[in-house]
Coordinates of C-alpha atoms (C1' of nucleotides) in Angstrom, one line a residue:
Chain O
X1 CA 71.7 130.8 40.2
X2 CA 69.4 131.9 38.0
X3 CA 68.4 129.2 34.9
X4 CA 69.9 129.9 30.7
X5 CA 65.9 129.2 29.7
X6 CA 64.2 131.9 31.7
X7 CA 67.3 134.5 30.4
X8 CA 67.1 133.3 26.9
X9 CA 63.4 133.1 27.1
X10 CA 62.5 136.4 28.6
X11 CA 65.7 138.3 28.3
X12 CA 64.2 142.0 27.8
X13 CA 62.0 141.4 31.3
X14 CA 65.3 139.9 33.0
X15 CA 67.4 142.9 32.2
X16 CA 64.4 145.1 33.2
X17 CA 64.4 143.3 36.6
X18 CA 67.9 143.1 37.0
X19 CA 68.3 147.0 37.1
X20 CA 66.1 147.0 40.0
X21 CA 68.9 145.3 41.9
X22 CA 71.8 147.7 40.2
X23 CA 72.9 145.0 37.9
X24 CA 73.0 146.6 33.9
X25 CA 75.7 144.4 32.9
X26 CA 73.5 143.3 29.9
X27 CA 76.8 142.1 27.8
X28 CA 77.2 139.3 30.3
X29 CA 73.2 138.3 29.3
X30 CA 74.1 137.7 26.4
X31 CA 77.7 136.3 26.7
X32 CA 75.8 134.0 28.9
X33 CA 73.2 132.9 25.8
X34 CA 76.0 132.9 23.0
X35 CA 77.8 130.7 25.2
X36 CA 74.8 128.2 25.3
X37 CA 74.1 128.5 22.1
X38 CA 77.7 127.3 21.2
X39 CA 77.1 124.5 23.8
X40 CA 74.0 123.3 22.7
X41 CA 75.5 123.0 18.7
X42 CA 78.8 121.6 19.4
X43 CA 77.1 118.8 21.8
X44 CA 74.7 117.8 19.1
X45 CA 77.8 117.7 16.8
X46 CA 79.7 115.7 18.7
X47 CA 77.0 113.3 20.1
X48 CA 76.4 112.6 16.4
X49 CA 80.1 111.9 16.3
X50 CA 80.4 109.6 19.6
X51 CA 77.2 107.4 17.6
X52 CA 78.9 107.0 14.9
X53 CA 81.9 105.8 17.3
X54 CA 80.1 103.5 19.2
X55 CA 78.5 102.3 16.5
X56 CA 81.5 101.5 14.7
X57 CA 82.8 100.1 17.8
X58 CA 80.4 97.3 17.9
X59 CA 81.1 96.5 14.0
X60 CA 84.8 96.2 15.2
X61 CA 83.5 93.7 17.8
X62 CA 81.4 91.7 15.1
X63 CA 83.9 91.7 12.3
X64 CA 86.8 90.6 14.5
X65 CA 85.0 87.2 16.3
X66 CA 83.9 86.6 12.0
X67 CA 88.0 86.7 11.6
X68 CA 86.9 89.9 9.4
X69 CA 90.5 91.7 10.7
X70 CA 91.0 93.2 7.0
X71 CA 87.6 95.1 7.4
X72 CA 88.0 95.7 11.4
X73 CA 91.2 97.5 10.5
X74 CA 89.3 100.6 8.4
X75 CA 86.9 100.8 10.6
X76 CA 89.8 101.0 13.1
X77 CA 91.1 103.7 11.5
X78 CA 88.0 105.8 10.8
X79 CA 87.4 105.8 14.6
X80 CA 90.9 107.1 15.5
X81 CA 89.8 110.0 13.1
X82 CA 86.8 110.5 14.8
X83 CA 88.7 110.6 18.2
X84 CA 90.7 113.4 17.6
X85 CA 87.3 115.8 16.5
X86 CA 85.6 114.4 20.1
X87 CA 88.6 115.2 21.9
X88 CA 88.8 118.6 20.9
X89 CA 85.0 118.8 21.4
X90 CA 85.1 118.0 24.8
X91 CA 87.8 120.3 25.7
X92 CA 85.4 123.3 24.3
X93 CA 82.7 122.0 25.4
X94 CA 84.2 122.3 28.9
X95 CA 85.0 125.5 29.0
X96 CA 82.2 126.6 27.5
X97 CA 80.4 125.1 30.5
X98 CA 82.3 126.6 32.7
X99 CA 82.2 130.0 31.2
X100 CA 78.1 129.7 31.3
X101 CA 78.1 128.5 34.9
X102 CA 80.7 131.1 36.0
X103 CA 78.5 133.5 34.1
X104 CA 75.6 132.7 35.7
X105 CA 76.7 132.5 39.5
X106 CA 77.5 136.4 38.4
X107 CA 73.7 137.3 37.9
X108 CA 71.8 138.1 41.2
X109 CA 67.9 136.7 41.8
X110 CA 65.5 138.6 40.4
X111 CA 63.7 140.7 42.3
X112 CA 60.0 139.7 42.9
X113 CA 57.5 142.3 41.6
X114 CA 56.7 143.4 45.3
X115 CA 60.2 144.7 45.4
X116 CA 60.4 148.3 46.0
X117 CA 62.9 150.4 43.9
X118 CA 65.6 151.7 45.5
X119 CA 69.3 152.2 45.6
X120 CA 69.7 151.8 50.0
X121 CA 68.3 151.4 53.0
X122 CA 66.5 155.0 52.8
X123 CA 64.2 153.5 50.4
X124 CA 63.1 150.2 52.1
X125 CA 59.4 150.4 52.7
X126 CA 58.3 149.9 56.0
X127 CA 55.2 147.7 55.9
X128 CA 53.9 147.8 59.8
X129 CA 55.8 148.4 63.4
X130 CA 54.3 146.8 66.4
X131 CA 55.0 147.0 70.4
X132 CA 54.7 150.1 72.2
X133 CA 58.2 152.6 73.3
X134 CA 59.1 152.0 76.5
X135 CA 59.6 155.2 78.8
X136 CA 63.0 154.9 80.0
X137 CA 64.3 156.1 83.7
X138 CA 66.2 158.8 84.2
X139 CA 70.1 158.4 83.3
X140 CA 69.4 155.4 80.9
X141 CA 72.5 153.8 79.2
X142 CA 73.2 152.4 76.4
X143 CA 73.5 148.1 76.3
X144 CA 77.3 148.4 76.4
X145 CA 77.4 150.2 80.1
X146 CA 74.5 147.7 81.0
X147 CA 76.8 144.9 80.0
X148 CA 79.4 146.4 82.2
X149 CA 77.5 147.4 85.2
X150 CA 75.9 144.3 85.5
X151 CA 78.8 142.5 84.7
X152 CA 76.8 140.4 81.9
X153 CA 79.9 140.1 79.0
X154 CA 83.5 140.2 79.6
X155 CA 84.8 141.7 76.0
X156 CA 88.2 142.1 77.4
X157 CA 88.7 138.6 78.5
X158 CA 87.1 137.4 74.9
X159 CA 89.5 139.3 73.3
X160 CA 92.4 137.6 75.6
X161 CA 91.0 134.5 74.7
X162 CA 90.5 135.1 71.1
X163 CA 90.5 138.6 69.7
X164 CA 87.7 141.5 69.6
X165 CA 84.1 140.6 68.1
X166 CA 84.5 137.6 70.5
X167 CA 82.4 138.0 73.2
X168 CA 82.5 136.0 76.9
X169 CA 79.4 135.8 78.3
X170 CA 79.0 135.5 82.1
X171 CA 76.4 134.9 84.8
X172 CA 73.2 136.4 84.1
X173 CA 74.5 137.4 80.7
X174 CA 75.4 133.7 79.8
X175 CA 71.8 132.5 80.9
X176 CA 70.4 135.1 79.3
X177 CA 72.5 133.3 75.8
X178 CA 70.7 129.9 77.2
X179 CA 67.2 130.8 77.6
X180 CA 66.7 132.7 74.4
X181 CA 68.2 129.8 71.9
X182 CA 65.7 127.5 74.5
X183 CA 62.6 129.9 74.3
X184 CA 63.2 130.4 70.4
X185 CA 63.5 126.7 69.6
X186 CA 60.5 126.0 71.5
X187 CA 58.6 128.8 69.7
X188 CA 59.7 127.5 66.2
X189 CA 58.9 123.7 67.2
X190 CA 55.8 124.4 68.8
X191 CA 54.8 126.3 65.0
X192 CA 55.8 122.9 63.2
X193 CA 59.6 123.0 62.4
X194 CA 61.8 120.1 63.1
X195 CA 64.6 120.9 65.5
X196 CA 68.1 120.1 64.1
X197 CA 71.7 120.9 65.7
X198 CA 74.0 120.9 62.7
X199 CA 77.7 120.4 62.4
X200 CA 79.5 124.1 62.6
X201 CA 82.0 123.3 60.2
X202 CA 81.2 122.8 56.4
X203 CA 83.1 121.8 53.3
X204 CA 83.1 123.7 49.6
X205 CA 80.2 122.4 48.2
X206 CA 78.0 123.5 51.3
X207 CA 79.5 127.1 51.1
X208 CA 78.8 127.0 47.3
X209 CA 75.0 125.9 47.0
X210 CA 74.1 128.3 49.5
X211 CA 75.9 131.3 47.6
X212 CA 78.4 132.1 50.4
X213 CA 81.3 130.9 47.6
X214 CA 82.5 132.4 45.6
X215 CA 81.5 136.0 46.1
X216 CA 81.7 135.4 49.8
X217 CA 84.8 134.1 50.6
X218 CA 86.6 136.8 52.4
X219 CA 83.6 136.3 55.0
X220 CA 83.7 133.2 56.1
X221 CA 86.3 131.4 58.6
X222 CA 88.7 129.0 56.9
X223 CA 90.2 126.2 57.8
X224 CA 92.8 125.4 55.6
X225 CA 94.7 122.1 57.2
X226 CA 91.0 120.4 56.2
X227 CA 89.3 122.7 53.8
X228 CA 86.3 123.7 55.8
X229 CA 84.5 126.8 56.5
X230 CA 82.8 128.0 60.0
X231 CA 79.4 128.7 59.2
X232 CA 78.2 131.9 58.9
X233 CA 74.6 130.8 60.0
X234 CA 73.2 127.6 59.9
X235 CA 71.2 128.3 56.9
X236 CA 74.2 126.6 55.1
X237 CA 74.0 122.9 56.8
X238 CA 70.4 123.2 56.7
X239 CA 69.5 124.3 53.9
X240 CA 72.4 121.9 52.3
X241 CA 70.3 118.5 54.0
X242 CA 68.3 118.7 51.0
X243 CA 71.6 119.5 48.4
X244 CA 71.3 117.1 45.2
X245 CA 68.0 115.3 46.7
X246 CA 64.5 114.9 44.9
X247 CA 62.3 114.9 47.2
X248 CA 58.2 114.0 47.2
X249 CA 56.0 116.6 46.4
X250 CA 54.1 115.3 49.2
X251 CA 57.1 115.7 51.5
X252 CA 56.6 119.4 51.3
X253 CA 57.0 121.4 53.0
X254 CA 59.9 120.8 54.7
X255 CA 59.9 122.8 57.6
X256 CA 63.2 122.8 59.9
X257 CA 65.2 125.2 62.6
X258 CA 68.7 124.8 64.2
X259 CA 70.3 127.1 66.7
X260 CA 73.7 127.9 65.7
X261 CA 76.9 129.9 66.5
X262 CA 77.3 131.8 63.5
X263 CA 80.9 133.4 62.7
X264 CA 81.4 136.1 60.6
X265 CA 84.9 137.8 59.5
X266 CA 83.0 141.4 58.7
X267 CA 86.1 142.8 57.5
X268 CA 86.4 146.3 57.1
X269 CA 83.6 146.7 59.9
X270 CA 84.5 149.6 62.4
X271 CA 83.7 152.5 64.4
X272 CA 80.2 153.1 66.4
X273 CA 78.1 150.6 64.1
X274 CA 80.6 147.9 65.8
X275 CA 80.3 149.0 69.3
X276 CA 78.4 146.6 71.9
X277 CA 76.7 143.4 70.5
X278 CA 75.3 145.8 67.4
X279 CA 78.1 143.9 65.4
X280 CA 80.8 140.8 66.5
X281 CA 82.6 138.0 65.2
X282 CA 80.9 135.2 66.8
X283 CA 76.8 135.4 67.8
X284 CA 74.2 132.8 68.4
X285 CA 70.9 132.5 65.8
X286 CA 68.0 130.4 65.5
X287 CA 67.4 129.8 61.8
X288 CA 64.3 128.7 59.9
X289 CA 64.6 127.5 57.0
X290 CA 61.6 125.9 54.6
X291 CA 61.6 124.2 51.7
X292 CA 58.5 124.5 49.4
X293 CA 56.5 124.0 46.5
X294 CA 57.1 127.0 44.0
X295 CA 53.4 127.6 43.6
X296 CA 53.4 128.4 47.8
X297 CA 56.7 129.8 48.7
X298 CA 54.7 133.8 48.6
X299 CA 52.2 132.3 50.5
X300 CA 54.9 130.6 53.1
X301 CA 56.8 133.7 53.0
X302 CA 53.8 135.6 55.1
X303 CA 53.5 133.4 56.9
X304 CA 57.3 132.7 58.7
X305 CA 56.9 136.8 58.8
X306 CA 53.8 136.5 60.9
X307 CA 55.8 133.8 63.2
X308 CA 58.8 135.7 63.4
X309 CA 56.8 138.8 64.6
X310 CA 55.1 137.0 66.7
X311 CA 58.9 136.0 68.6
X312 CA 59.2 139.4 68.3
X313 CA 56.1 140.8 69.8
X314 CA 56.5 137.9 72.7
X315 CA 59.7 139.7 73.9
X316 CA 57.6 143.3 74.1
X317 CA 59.9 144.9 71.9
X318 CA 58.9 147.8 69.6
X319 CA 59.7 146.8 66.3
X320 CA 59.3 147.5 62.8
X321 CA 59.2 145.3 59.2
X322 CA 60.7 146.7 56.4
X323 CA 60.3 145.1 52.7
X324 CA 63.8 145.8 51.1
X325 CA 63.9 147.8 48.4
X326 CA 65.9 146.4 45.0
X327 CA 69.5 148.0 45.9
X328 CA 69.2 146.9 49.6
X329 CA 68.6 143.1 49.0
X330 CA 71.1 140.4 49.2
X331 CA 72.2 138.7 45.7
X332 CA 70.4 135.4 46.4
X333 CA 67.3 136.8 47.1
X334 CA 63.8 137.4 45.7
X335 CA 62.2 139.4 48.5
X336 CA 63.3 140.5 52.1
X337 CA 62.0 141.2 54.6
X338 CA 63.7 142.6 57.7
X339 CA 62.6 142.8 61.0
X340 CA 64.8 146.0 63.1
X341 CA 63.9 146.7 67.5
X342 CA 64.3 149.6 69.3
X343 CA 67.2 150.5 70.6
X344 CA 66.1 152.6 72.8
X345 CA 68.6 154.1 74.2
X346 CA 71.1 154.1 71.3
X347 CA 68.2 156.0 70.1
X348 CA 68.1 153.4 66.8
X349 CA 67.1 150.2 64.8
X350 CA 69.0 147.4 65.2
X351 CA 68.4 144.4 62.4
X352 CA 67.6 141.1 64.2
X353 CA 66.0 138.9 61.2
X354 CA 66.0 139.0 57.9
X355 CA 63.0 136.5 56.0
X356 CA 63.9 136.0 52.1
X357 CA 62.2 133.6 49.6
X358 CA 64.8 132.8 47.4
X359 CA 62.8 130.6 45.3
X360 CA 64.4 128.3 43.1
X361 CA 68.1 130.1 43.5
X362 CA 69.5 128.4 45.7
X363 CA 67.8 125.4 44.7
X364 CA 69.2 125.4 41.2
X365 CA 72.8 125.6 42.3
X366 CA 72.0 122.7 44.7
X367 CA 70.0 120.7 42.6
X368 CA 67.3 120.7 44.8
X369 CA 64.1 119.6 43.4
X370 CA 61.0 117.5 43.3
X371 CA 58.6 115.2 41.8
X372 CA 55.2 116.4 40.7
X373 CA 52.0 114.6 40.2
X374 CA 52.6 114.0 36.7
X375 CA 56.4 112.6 37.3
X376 CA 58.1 115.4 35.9
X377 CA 61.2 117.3 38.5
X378 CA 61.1 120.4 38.8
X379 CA 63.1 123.1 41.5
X380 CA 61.8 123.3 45.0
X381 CA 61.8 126.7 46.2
X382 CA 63.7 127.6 49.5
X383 CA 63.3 130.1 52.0
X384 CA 64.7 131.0 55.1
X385 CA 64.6 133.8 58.6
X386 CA 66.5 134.2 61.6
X387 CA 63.8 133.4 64.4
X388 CA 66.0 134.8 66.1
X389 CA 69.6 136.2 66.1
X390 CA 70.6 137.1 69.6
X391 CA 73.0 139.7 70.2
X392 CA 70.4 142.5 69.0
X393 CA 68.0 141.0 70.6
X394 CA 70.1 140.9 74.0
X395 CA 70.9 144.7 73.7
X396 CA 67.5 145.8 73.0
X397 CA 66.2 143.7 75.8
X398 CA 68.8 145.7 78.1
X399 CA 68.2 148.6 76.9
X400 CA 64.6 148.5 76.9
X401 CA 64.1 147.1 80.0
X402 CA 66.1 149.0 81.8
X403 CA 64.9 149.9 85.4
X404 CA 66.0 152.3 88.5
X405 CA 67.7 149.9 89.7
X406 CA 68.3 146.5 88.1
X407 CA 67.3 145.0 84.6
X408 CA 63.6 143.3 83.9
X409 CA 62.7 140.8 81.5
X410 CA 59.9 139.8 78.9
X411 CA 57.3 137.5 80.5
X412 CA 58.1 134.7 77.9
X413 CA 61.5 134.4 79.6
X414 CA 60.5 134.1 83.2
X415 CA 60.6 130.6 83.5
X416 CA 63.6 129.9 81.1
X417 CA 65.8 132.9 83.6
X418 CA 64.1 131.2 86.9
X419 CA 63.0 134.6 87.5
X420 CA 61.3 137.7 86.7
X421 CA 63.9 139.8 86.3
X422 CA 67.5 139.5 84.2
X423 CA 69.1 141.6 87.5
Chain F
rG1 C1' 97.3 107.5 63.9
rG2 C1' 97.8 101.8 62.3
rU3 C1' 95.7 97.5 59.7
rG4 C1' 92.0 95.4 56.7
rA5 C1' 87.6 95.6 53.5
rG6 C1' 84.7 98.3 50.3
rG7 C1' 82.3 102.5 47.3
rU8 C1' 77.0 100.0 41.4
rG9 C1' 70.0 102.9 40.6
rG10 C1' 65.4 105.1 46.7
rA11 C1' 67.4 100.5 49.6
rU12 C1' 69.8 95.6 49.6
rG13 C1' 72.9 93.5 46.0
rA14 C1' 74.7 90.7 41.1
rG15 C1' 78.0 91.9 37.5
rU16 C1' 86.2 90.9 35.7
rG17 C1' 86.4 93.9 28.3
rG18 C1' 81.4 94.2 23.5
rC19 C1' 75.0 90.4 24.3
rU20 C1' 75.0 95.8 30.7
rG21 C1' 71.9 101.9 31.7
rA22 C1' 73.0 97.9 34.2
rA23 C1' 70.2 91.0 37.0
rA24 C1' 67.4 89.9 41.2
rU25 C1' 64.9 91.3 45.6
rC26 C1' 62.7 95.1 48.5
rA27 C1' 60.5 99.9 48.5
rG28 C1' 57.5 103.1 45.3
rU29 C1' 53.6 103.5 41.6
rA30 C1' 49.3 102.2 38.3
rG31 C1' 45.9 98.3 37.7
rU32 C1' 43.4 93.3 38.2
rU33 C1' 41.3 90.0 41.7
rU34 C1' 39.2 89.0 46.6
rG35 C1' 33.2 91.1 51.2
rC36 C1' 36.9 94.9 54.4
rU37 C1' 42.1 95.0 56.3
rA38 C1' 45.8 92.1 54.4
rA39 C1' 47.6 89.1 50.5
rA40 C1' 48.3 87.4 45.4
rC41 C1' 49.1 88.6 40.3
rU42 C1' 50.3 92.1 36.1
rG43 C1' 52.5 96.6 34.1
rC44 C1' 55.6 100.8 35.1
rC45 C1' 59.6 102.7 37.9
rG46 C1' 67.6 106.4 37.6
rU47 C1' 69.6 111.3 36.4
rA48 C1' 71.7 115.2 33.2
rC49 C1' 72.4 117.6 28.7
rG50 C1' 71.0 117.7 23.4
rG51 C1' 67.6 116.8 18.7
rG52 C1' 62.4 116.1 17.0
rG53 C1' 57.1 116.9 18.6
rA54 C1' 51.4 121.1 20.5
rA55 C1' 51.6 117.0 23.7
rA56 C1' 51.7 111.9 24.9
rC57 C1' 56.1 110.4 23.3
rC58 C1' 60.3 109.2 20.0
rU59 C1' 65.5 109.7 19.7
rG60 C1' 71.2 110.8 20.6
rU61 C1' 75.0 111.2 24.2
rA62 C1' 77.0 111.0 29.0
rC63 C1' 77.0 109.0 33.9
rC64 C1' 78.3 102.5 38.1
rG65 C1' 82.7 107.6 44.4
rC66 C1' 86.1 111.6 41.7
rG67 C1' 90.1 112.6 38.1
rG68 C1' 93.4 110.6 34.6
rG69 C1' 95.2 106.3 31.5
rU70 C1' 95.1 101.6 28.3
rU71 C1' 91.6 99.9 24.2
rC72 C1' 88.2 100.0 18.1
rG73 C1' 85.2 99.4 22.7
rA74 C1' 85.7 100.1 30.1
rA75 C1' 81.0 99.5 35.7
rU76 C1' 84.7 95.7 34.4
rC77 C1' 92.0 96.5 33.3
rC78 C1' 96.0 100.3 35.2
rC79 C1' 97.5 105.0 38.1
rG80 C1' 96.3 109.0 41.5
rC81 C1' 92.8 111.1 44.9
rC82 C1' 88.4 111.3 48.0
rC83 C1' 85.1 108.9 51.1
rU84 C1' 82.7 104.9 54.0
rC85 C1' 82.9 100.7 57.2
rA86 C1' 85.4 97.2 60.7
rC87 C1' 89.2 96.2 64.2
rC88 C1' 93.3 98.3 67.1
rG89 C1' 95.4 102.7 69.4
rC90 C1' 94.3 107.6 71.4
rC91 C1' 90.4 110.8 73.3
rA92 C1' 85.5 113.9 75.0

RNA sequence: GGUGAGGUGGAUGAGUGGCUGAAAUCAGUAGUUUGCUAAACUGCCGUACGGGGAAACCUGUACCGCGGGUUCGAAUCCCGCCCUCACCGCCA
């Protein structure tokens, strides 16, 4: 959410900006500023009116232990006056917060000035690829014959159990799950974040500081007997540690990772894009998330890239880093960057991270800020990445790795798979 | 699920109608003192939204779990809700 000052302040610019991320509803700019405007008037009316109450209040209380009761009595009935006006005050004033706030959780992030412009994923920039093609047998298949070859993911059985999108993972194909949450928690520790396991439910408020509500509704799991939402990634309980805190500056960063399950409704998902892992219901992901001083979070922002390619790079998988153009970035975000492997025998990029600053956007909503040198609060900024999310990952692994006969591994796994090979 | 107790500032915790935005202690912070560490002493130390000011700062209002009500006036009284803790039951 963005803040009224910087709109008011620099409306023109924020407009400008805006279109960048195909938002030109300019009308709601300035709905959003009239509104505060109104706000701002009314509450200085009507705090003048509620010191005149209490003030009158505290005569009452004088008059009436003096035995004063003829006097108490006017002033009696000047307040009851008065209490009408700050009734209906506070009734406007309401809804004219409301309308602001409502107004306001309409307006994406703007877009940092490295963003490129750009209406889809055709016009995301790629800024470097890394890891060498491999040269596949003869007769290589795609990860979903792999899967059923090898006997690594029983999809009919998960969608006995639960439904499609739900995938069982089995034998080799369950360790598999096992040693790349283990090898990418290590990773992410070993660079300095502090490993967290998060509950995989959360309530409203967690949905709504990290933007999932209310846009995002029809995405997420609900569960309705207790009002709680299955996380979508752990970025929401994580991120959400920090919701309504101030923290230190010197407590900065805050550097942190969970694995999570992540469940995701994807409705209206179908066809080839869903086949295989490329798109399910229920996946594991290892999250990072940071929380930083506003000054750094471009600086940081390199910097989880560099880590996350280096996870990457570890797993010898060819890979490429796009910077998202305007029209391909999510709503909450400032600038993306995604990280896509080869598929190679699907023959295409498949999206495994995704590393945003979001700076103070999510913060705002959440309230999440800190203490400066000179004692004055100000918003944190927040970032986050997957490092990693599996199911990509998996299929590019199988697919790249493909042998003769049989199924290899990256040398990073070895010891986590008690082997060298996956089969 | 049952019974009981309770939700006050970073923490502990006082406060049953106006003198309370809130005692005290601890933590934090700035300083003084002492040869260092430590201690002692002194000052400061909630948040949000307004108004004024270049700023330091001054000032208004709101907030004592949340929402309503009573009252000239509510942390304090009444109603509803949420949550926490303890014990019992059940269970991994």
């Amino acid at each position: 959410m963005l803040q009224v000052g910087l709109i008011r302040e620099h409306k023109a610019e924020v407009a400008e900006r805006l279109a960048l991320k195909g938002f030109t509803d300019k009308t709601l700019l300035d709905t959003v500023i009239s509104d505060d405007d109104a706000r701002r008037r009314l509450q200085s009316d009507n705090d003048a009116l509620l010191a005149r109450r209490n003030q009158a209040s505290k005569e009452i209380g004088t008059l009436m232990s003096n035995g004063q009761k003829a006097e108490a009595k006017d002033l009696k009935a000047e307040v009851a006056i008065l209490k009408n006006t700050v009734e209906a005050n506070e009734r406007r004033l309401a809804e004219l917060e409301i309308s602001i706030r409502e107004g306001l959780q309409r307006i994406p992030n703007l877009p940092s000035p490295l963003v490129p412009p750009g209406i889809g994923a055709d016009d995301n920039v790629e800024v470097r690829r890394g890891g060498a093609m491999p040269a596949l047998p003869e007769g290589a298949l795609p990860h979903w014959d792999l899967i059923r070859r090898h006997d690594l993911i029983d999809f009919e059985t998960g969608v006995k159990l639960t439904g499609s999108g739900f995938p069982l993972y089995k034998g080799r194909g369950a360790r598999l799950q096992r040693a790349l949450i283990q090898y990418f928690l290590d990773a992410n520790t070993a660079a300095g974040y502090t490993e967290y396991m998060p509950p995989y439910l959360v309530n409203e408020a967690s949905a709504h500081s990290t933007g999932q509500l209310p846009d995002k509704e029809g995405q997420m799991y609900y569960m309705p007997a207790d009002a709680l939402y299955l996380i979508p990634t752990a970025e929401v309980p994580v991120t959400n540690i920090y919701r309504d805190e101030i923290v230190k500056e010197s407590d900065l960063p805050i550097r942190m990772t969970a694995h999570s399950p992540c469940f995701r409704r994807e409705a209206g998902s179908f066809g080839k894009e869903v086949r295989g892992l490329n798109r399910v219901h229920q996946f594991d992901k290892v999250e990072i998330v940071e929380i930083v001083h506003p000054d750094k979070s471009y600086e940081v922002l390199d910097r989880m890239v560099a880590h996350v390619e280096g996870l990457v790079a570890a797993l010898g998988l060819p890979y490429r880093i796009l910077r998202l153009c305007g029209g391909d970035m999510s709503f909450a975000s400032a600038l993306t960057y995604d990280f896509e492997v080869w598929s190679a025998a699907q023959g295409r990029w498949l999206e495994v991270s995704s590393v945003s600053n979001f700076e103070a956007f999510q913060t705002n909503r959440m309230k999440l800020r800190y203490r400066d040198a000179e004692g004055r609060i100000r918003l944190a900024h927040s970032l986050n990445g997957s490092a990693l999310a599996l199911p990509r990952i998996v299929a590019a692994i199988l697919e790249n790795y493909q042998m003769a006969e049989g199924i290899g591994l990256p040398a990073v796994l070895h010891s986590y798979m008690g082997s060298d090979r996956l089969v």
